Coordinates of C-alpha atoms and ligand atoms in Angstrom, one line a residue:
M101 CA 63.4 65.8 -35.3
P102 CA 61.0 67.1 -32.7
S103 CA 59.3 70.4 -32.8
I104 CA 61.4 73.5 -32.4
Y105 CA 59.4 74.3 -29.4
Q106 CA 60.9 71.3 -27.7
Y107 CA 64.1 73.2 -27.1
S108 CA 65.3 75.7 -24.5
K109 CA 67.2 78.7 -25.7
E110 CA 70.5 77.2 -24.6
E111 CA 69.6 73.9 -26.5
L112 CA 68.9 75.9 -29.6
R113 CA 72.1 77.8 -29.3
S114 CA 74.1 74.5 -29.3
L115 CA 72.0 73.0 -32.1
L116 CA 72.7 76.0 -34.3
G117 CA 76.4 76.0 -33.2
S118 CA 77.7 77.8 -36.3
E119 CA 75.3 80.7 -36.1
P120 CA 76.2 83.9 -34.3
S121 CA 74.5 84.4 -30.9
Y122 CA 72.3 87.4 -32.1
R123 CA 70.9 85.1 -34.7
V124 CA 69.7 82.7 -32.0
D125 CA 68.2 85.7 -30.2
Q126 CA 66.3 86.7 -33.4
L127 CA 65.0 83.2 -33.9
W128 CA 63.9 83.0 -30.2
H129 CA 62.2 86.4 -30.3
G130 CA 60.3 85.4 -33.4
L131 CA 59.3 82.1 -32.0
W132 CA 58.3 83.1 -28.5
N133 CA 57.6 86.8 -28.3
E134 CA 56.0 87.1 -31.6
A135 CA 54.6 83.5 -31.9
R136 CA 55.6 83.3 -35.6
S137 CA 56.0 80.1 -37.5
L138 CA 59.5 79.5 -38.8
E139 CA 58.5 80.5 -42.3
E140 CA 57.3 83.9 -41.0
I141 CA 60.6 84.9 -39.1
T142 CA 61.8 87.3 -41.7
T143 CA 64.5 88.7 -39.4
I144 CA 66.7 85.7 -40.4
S145 CA 67.9 84.9 -43.8
K146 CA 65.7 82.9 -46.3
A147 CA 68.4 80.2 -46.5
L148 CA 68.7 79.7 -42.6
R149 CA 64.8 79.7 -42.6
A150 CA 64.6 76.9 -45.2
R151 CA 67.2 75.0 -43.3
L152 CA 65.4 75.2 -40.1
V153 CA 62.0 74.3 -41.6
E154 CA 63.6 71.1 -42.9
Q155 CA 65.4 70.4 -39.7
F156 CA 62.3 71.2 -37.3
P157 CA 59.2 70.4 -39.1
N158 CA 55.9 71.2 -37.3
S159 CA 54.9 68.4 -35.1
L160 CA 51.2 69.1 -35.7
T161 CA 49.3 69.0 -38.9
A162 CA 45.8 70.4 -39.0
V163 CA 43.6 67.8 -40.7
N164 CA 40.2 69.4 -39.6
D165 CA 39.2 72.9 -38.7
V166 CA 35.6 73.7 -37.7
A167 CA 33.9 76.7 -36.2
S168 CA 30.7 77.5 -34.3
D169 CA 29.1 80.1 -32.1
H170 CA 29.4 82.5 -35.0
G171 CA 33.1 82.0 -35.2
A172 CA 33.8 82.6 -31.5
T173 CA 34.7 78.8 -31.0
R174 CA 37.0 77.0 -33.3
K175 CA 38.3 73.4 -33.1
W176 CA 41.3 71.9 -34.8
V177 CA 42.1 68.2 -35.2
F178 CA 45.8 67.8 -35.4
Q179 CA 47.7 64.7 -36.7
L180 CA 50.8 63.9 -35.1
E181 CA 53.9 62.3 -36.9
D182 CA 52.7 58.8 -35.8
G183 CA 49.3 59.3 -37.2
E184 CA 47.5 59.8 -33.8
T185 CA 45.1 62.7 -33.6
I186 CA 44.5 65.3 -30.9
E187 CA 42.2 68.2 -30.6
T188 CA 42.6 71.8 -29.6
V189 CA 39.8 74.4 -29.1
L190 CA 40.0 78.3 -29.2
M191 CA 37.3 80.2 -27.5
H192 CA 36.8 84.0 -27.9
Y193 CA 35.0 85.7 -24.9
D194 CA 34.3 89.4 -24.4
E195 CA 37.1 89.8 -22.0
R196 CA 39.5 87.0 -22.8
V197 CA 40.6 84.5 -25.5
T198 CA 41.2 81.0 -24.1
V199 CA 42.8 77.9 -25.7
C200 CA 42.0 74.5 -24.4
V201 CA 44.9 72.1 -25.1
S202 CA 45.3 68.5 -25.1
S203 CA 48.0 66.9 -22.9
Q204 CA 47.7 63.3 -24.2
A205 CA 46.4 61.6 -27.3
G206 CA 43.3 60.0 -25.7
C207 CA 43.2 59.2 -21.9
A208 CA 43.7 56.2 -19.9
M209 CA 41.4 57.3 -17.0
G210 CA 38.2 55.9 -18.4
C211 CA 35.7 58.4 -16.9
T212 CA 32.4 57.0 -18.0
F213 CA 30.7 60.3 -19.2
C214 CA 33.7 61.5 -21.2
A215 CA 34.2 60.7 -24.9
T216 CA 38.1 60.9 -24.6
G217 CA 37.9 58.3 -21.7
Q218 CA 35.5 56.1 -23.6
A219 CA 37.9 56.0 -26.6
G220 CA 41.0 55.1 -24.6
F221 CA 44.6 56.1 -24.6
S222 CA 47.0 56.2 -27.5
G223 CA 50.1 58.2 -26.3
Q224 CA 51.8 61.0 -24.4
L225 CA 52.4 64.4 -25.9
S226 CA 55.8 66.1 -25.9
V227 CA 56.5 69.6 -24.6
G228 CA 56.8 70.8 -28.3
Q229 CA 53.4 69.3 -29.3
V230 CA 51.6 71.0 -26.4
I231 CA 53.4 74.4 -27.0
E232 CA 52.6 74.1 -30.7
Q233 CA 48.9 73.9 -30.0
V234 CA 49.2 77.2 -28.0
M235 CA 51.2 78.9 -30.7
F236 CA 48.8 77.7 -33.5
A237 CA 45.9 79.1 -31.5
T238 CA 47.8 82.3 -30.7
R239 CA 48.3 83.0 -34.4
A240 CA 44.6 82.1 -35.2
A241 CA 43.4 84.4 -32.5
A242 CA 45.1 87.5 -33.9
P243 CA 44.5 90.4 -33.8
S244 CA 43.1 89.4 -30.4
R245 CA 45.7 88.5 -27.9
L246 CA 45.4 84.8 -26.6
S247 CA 45.2 85.4 -22.8
N248 CA 44.5 82.0 -21.2
V249 CA 45.6 78.4 -21.5
V250 CA 43.5 75.6 -20.0
F251 CA 44.6 72.0 -19.9
M252 CA 41.0 70.7 -20.4
G253 CA 41.3 69.1 -23.8
M254 CA 42.1 65.5 -24.3
G255 CA 44.1 63.6 -21.7
E256 CA 45.0 63.8 -17.9
P257 CA 47.8 66.4 -17.6
L258 CA 49.0 65.0 -14.3
A259 CA 49.5 61.6 -16.0
N260 CA 51.9 63.4 -18.3
Y261 CA 53.5 65.3 -15.4
A262 CA 56.9 66.3 -16.6
T263 CA 55.5 67.7 -19.9
T264 CA 52.8 69.6 -18.2
V265 CA 55.2 71.2 -15.7
E266 CA 57.7 72.2 -18.4
V267 CA 54.9 73.7 -20.6
I268 CA 53.6 75.7 -17.7
R269 CA 57.1 77.0 -16.9
R270 CA 57.8 78.0 -20.5
L271 CA 54.4 79.7 -21.0
H272 CA 55.1 81.7 -17.9
D273 CA 58.8 82.5 -18.4
Y274 CA 58.7 82.9 -22.3
R275 CA 55.1 84.1 -23.0
G276 CA 54.5 86.0 -19.7
L277 CA 51.3 84.2 -18.9
S278 CA 50.5 84.4 -15.1
A279 CA 49.0 81.9 -12.8
R280 CA 45.4 83.4 -13.2
H281 CA 45.8 82.7 -16.9
L282 CA 47.1 79.1 -16.7
T283 CA 44.7 76.4 -15.6
V284 CA 45.5 72.7 -15.1
S285 CA 42.4 70.5 -14.8
T286 CA 43.0 67.1 -13.1
V287 CA 40.7 64.1 -12.5
G288 CA 42.4 63.9 -9.0
V289 CA 45.8 62.0 -9.1
A290 CA 46.4 62.8 -5.4
P291 CA 50.2 62.3 -5.3
A292 CA 50.7 64.3 -8.3
I293 CA 48.7 67.2 -7.0
E294 CA 51.0 67.1 -3.8
R295 CA 54.1 67.0 -5.9
L296 CA 52.9 69.8 -8.1
A297 CA 52.1 72.0 -5.1
H298 CA 55.9 72.0 -4.4
E299 CA 56.9 72.9 -7.9
G300 CA 56.5 76.7 -7.2
L301 CA 54.6 77.0 -10.5
P302 CA 52.3 79.9 -11.4
L303 CA 49.0 78.0 -12.1
T304 CA 45.4 77.6 -11.2
L305 CA 44.2 74.0 -10.3
A306 CA 40.9 72.7 -11.0
V307 CA 39.9 69.3 -9.7
S308 CA 37.2 67.2 -11.5
L309 CA 35.1 66.2 -8.6
H310 CA 31.6 65.3 -10.1
A311 CA 30.6 63.4 -7.0
A312 CA 31.4 63.8 -3.3
N313 CA 30.5 60.4 -2.1
D314 CA 32.8 57.5 -3.0
E315 CA 30.1 55.1 -4.4
T316 CA 29.0 57.5 -7.0
R317 CA 32.5 58.8 -7.7
N318 CA 33.8 55.2 -8.2
E319 CA 31.2 54.9 -11.0
L320 CA 31.9 58.1 -12.7
V321 CA 35.7 58.4 -12.2
P322 CA 37.4 55.0 -11.9
L323 CA 40.5 56.6 -10.5
N324 CA 38.5 57.2 -7.3
R325 CA 39.0 53.6 -6.3
R326 CA 42.8 54.3 -6.2
Y327 CA 42.5 57.8 -4.6
P328 CA 39.2 58.0 -2.8
L329 CA 37.6 61.3 -1.6
E330 CA 39.4 61.4 1.6
R331 CA 42.8 60.9 0.0
L332 CA 41.9 63.5 -2.6
H333 CA 40.9 65.9 0.2
R334 CA 44.3 65.6 1.8
A335 CA 46.0 66.4 -1.6
C336 CA 43.7 69.4 -2.1
A337 CA 44.5 70.6 1.5
T338 CA 48.3 70.3 0.7
W339 CA 47.8 72.3 -2.5
I340 CA 46.1 75.1 -0.6
E341 CA 48.6 75.1 2.3
V342 CA 51.7 75.0 0.1
T343 CA 50.6 77.4 -2.7
G344 CA 48.4 79.7 -0.8
R345 CA 46.0 79.6 -3.7
R346 CA 42.3 78.5 -3.7
L347 CA 41.3 75.7 -6.1
S348 CA 38.1 75.0 -7.9
F349 CA 36.1 71.8 -8.3
E350 CA 34.5 70.9 -11.7
W351 CA 31.1 69.2 -11.5
A352 CA 29.4 68.0 -14.7
L353 CA 25.7 67.8 -13.9
I354 CA 24.1 64.6 -14.8
D355 CA 20.3 63.9 -14.5
G356 CA 19.4 61.9 -11.5
V357 CA 23.1 60.9 -10.8
N358 CA 24.8 63.8 -9.2
D359 CA 22.2 66.6 -9.3
T360 CA 20.2 65.4 -6.2
E361 CA 19.5 67.2 -2.9
S362 CA 21.9 64.9 -1.2
A363 CA 24.6 65.7 -3.8
I364 CA 24.2 69.4 -2.9
D365 CA 24.8 68.6 0.8
E366 CA 27.7 66.4 0.1
L367 CA 29.4 68.9 -2.4
A368 CA 28.8 71.8 -0.1
D369 CA 30.5 70.1 2.9
Y370 CA 33.5 69.0 0.8
A371 CA 33.9 72.4 -0.9
L372 CA 33.4 74.6 2.1
D373 CA 35.8 72.7 4.1
L374 CA 38.5 73.5 1.6
N375 CA 37.1 76.9 0.8
A376 CA 37.0 75.8 -2.9
H377 CA 35.2 77.4 -5.8
V378 CA 32.6 75.2 -7.7
N379 CA 32.2 75.3 -11.3
L380 CA 29.1 73.6 -12.6
I381 CA 29.2 72.3 -16.2
P382 CA 26.1 71.1 -17.9
L383 CA 26.9 67.6 -19.1
N384 CA 27.8 67.5 -22.8
P385 CA 26.5 64.6 -24.8
T386 CA 28.8 61.7 -25.7
P387 CA 28.0 58.6 -27.7
G388 CA 29.1 56.1 -25.1
Y389 CA 27.1 57.3 -22.1
L390 CA 23.4 57.1 -22.3
V391 CA 22.3 59.5 -19.6
R392 CA 21.3 63.0 -19.9
G393 CA 22.6 66.3 -18.5
S394 CA 20.5 68.0 -16.0
S395 CA 17.7 70.4 -17.2
S396 CA 18.6 74.1 -17.1
E397 CA 16.0 74.4 -14.3
R398 CA 17.9 71.8 -12.2
V399 CA 21.2 73.5 -12.9
H400 CA 19.8 76.7 -11.6
E401 CA 18.4 75.0 -8.5
F402 CA 21.6 73.2 -7.9
R403 CA 23.5 76.4 -8.1
E404 CA 21.0 78.1 -5.8
G405 CA 21.3 75.3 -3.3
L406 CA 25.0 75.5 -3.1
S407 CA 24.9 79.3 -3.0
E408 CA 22.4 79.2 0.0
R409 CA 24.9 76.9 1.9
G410 CA 27.6 79.5 1.4
V411 CA 29.5 77.9 -1.6
N412 CA 31.2 80.1 -4.2
V413 CA 29.7 78.7 -7.4
T414 CA 29.5 79.5 -11.0
V415 CA 28.0 77.9 -14.0
R416 CA 30.2 77.4 -17.0
N417 CA 28.5 78.3 -20.2
T418 CA 29.1 75.5 -22.8
R419 CA 30.9 76.4 -26.0
G420 CA 31.2 74.4 -29.2
R421 CA 28.8 71.6 -28.5
S422 CA 27.6 71.3 -32.2
I423 CA 31.2 70.8 -33.4
A424 CA 31.9 68.3 -30.6
A425 CA 34.4 70.8 -29.1
A426 CA 32.9 71.1 -25.6
C427 CA 34.4 69.6 -22.5
G428 CA 34.5 65.9 -22.6
Q429 CA 33.6 65.6 -26.3
L430 CA 37.0 65.5 -27.8
A431 CA 37.6 62.1 -29.4
Q432 CA 37.7 62.8 -33.0
V433 CA 39.9 60.4 -35.0
T434 CA 41.2 60.1 -38.5
N435 CA 43.2 56.9 -38.2
G436 CA 40.2 54.8 -37.3
K437 CA 41.8 53.5 -34.0
R438 CA 39.7 55.6 -31.7
R439 CA 36.0 56.1 -31.8
S440 CA 34.9 59.0 -33.9
I441 CA 32.1 61.4 -33.1
P442 CA 30.1 62.8 -36.0
V443 CA 30.7 66.5 -36.6
R444 CA 27.7 68.6 -37.6
S445 CA 28.2 71.8 -39.2
A446 CA 27.5 74.9 -36.9
Ligands
LIG235 N1 41.6 65.0 -17.6 C1 41.4 66.2 -17.0 C2 41.3 67.4 -18.0 C3 40.5 67.1 -19.3 S1 38.8 66.8 -19.2 C4 40.2 66.3 -16.1 O1 39.5 65.2 -16.1 O2 40.0 67.1 -15.4 C5 38.2 68.6 -18.9 C6 37.0 68.7 -18.1 O3 35.8 68.2 -18.8 C7 37.0 67.9 -16.8 O4 36.4 68.7 -15.8 C8 36.1 66.7 -17.1 O5 35.5 66.1 -15.9 C9 35.0 67.4 -18.0 N2 34.1 66.6 -18.8 C10 34.5 65.3 -19.3 N3 33.4 64.8 -19.9 C11 32.5 65.7 -20.0 C12 31.1 65.8 -20.4 N4 30.6 64.8 -21.2 N5 30.4 66.9 -20.2 C13 30.9 68.0 -19.4 N6 32.2 67.9 -19.0 C14 32.9 66.8 -19.2
LIG236 FE1 40.4 61.6 -19.0 FE2 39.6 63.9 -17.9 FE3 38.1 62.4 -19.7 FE4 38.4 61.5 -17.2 S1 37.4 63.4 -17.8 S2 38.7 60.3 -19.2 S3 40.5 62.1 -16.8 S4 40.0 63.4 -20.1

């Protein structure tokens, strides 16, 4: 049986056909408003709780739990029923608490600098499995309130389109998260971006650009061969036009590859034309990609260069590198199928 978070309220109502309606309301309130696990929903009887726990076992089992940044960053490895593993990262900042969720087990996109891409694809996640990551993190964050959900863990959210859309809808409708607090990061699946624009969903879109000339982007992001920069530009323009929202570009700075002066010019042209925000990420180390991230001086110069050209730009500070929890580092496995990254203690 799938996770209890797989179901809408109406579906739960019919699944629990013999229970009175107020019972379903209590269950729903406990699950969604209070983010409680089934065992903790004490407003319903012990007997019903026991029955539900048996009928809807958790779809995620935490098999590893590591912390760094003095406890401000925490990463879990979850095992799915089929033995595959995924990772989820919780980050406490001064003004917000963010969970970074996986949308797939692994990823089929094969970006060369990303550990998830190097390790390959093993399966799609269900709505319940993504929501359970959020709820697990919500409970772990307490007493702080989990405020933001970002789809920047394992996988390409727009290659698991229906699940991503449904998860966003539910987090908005049932948890009250708004567009500013829900971010989907995509490698640039152009037709899916256009389709997403028309869903009327409350979300912020981040596009992982990394290069603004096709030759370099083909090397870093193989999907660029299918949807080159001009095609991606059209999709981004549609997003902005239809949703009325700005989007941001992610750019992992790689020494000598995409941190050059010409890269600044190319990126500035591309971003200014779409009035997009640029997020620079110092490249995080991965085992399968033998280049270095740009030096902190170069990151600074790159940012200044963009800024001088009028681009709205920020540098994202890296969290959880020491526990392989940072962007692009998620590939931990326990079933031996995918490559594993050694985890050092913080
Ligand atoms: N598949 C989606 C979301 C998951 S990856 C996407 O690609 O956007 C989340 C972010 O981490 C993306 O911006 C991705 O480009 C970035 N990333 C991947 N590998 C990285 C690395 N080694 N260092 C820094 N960022 C990386
Ligand atoms: Fe997949 Fe994103 Fe990694 Fe590319 S960067 S391989 S799309 S997870």
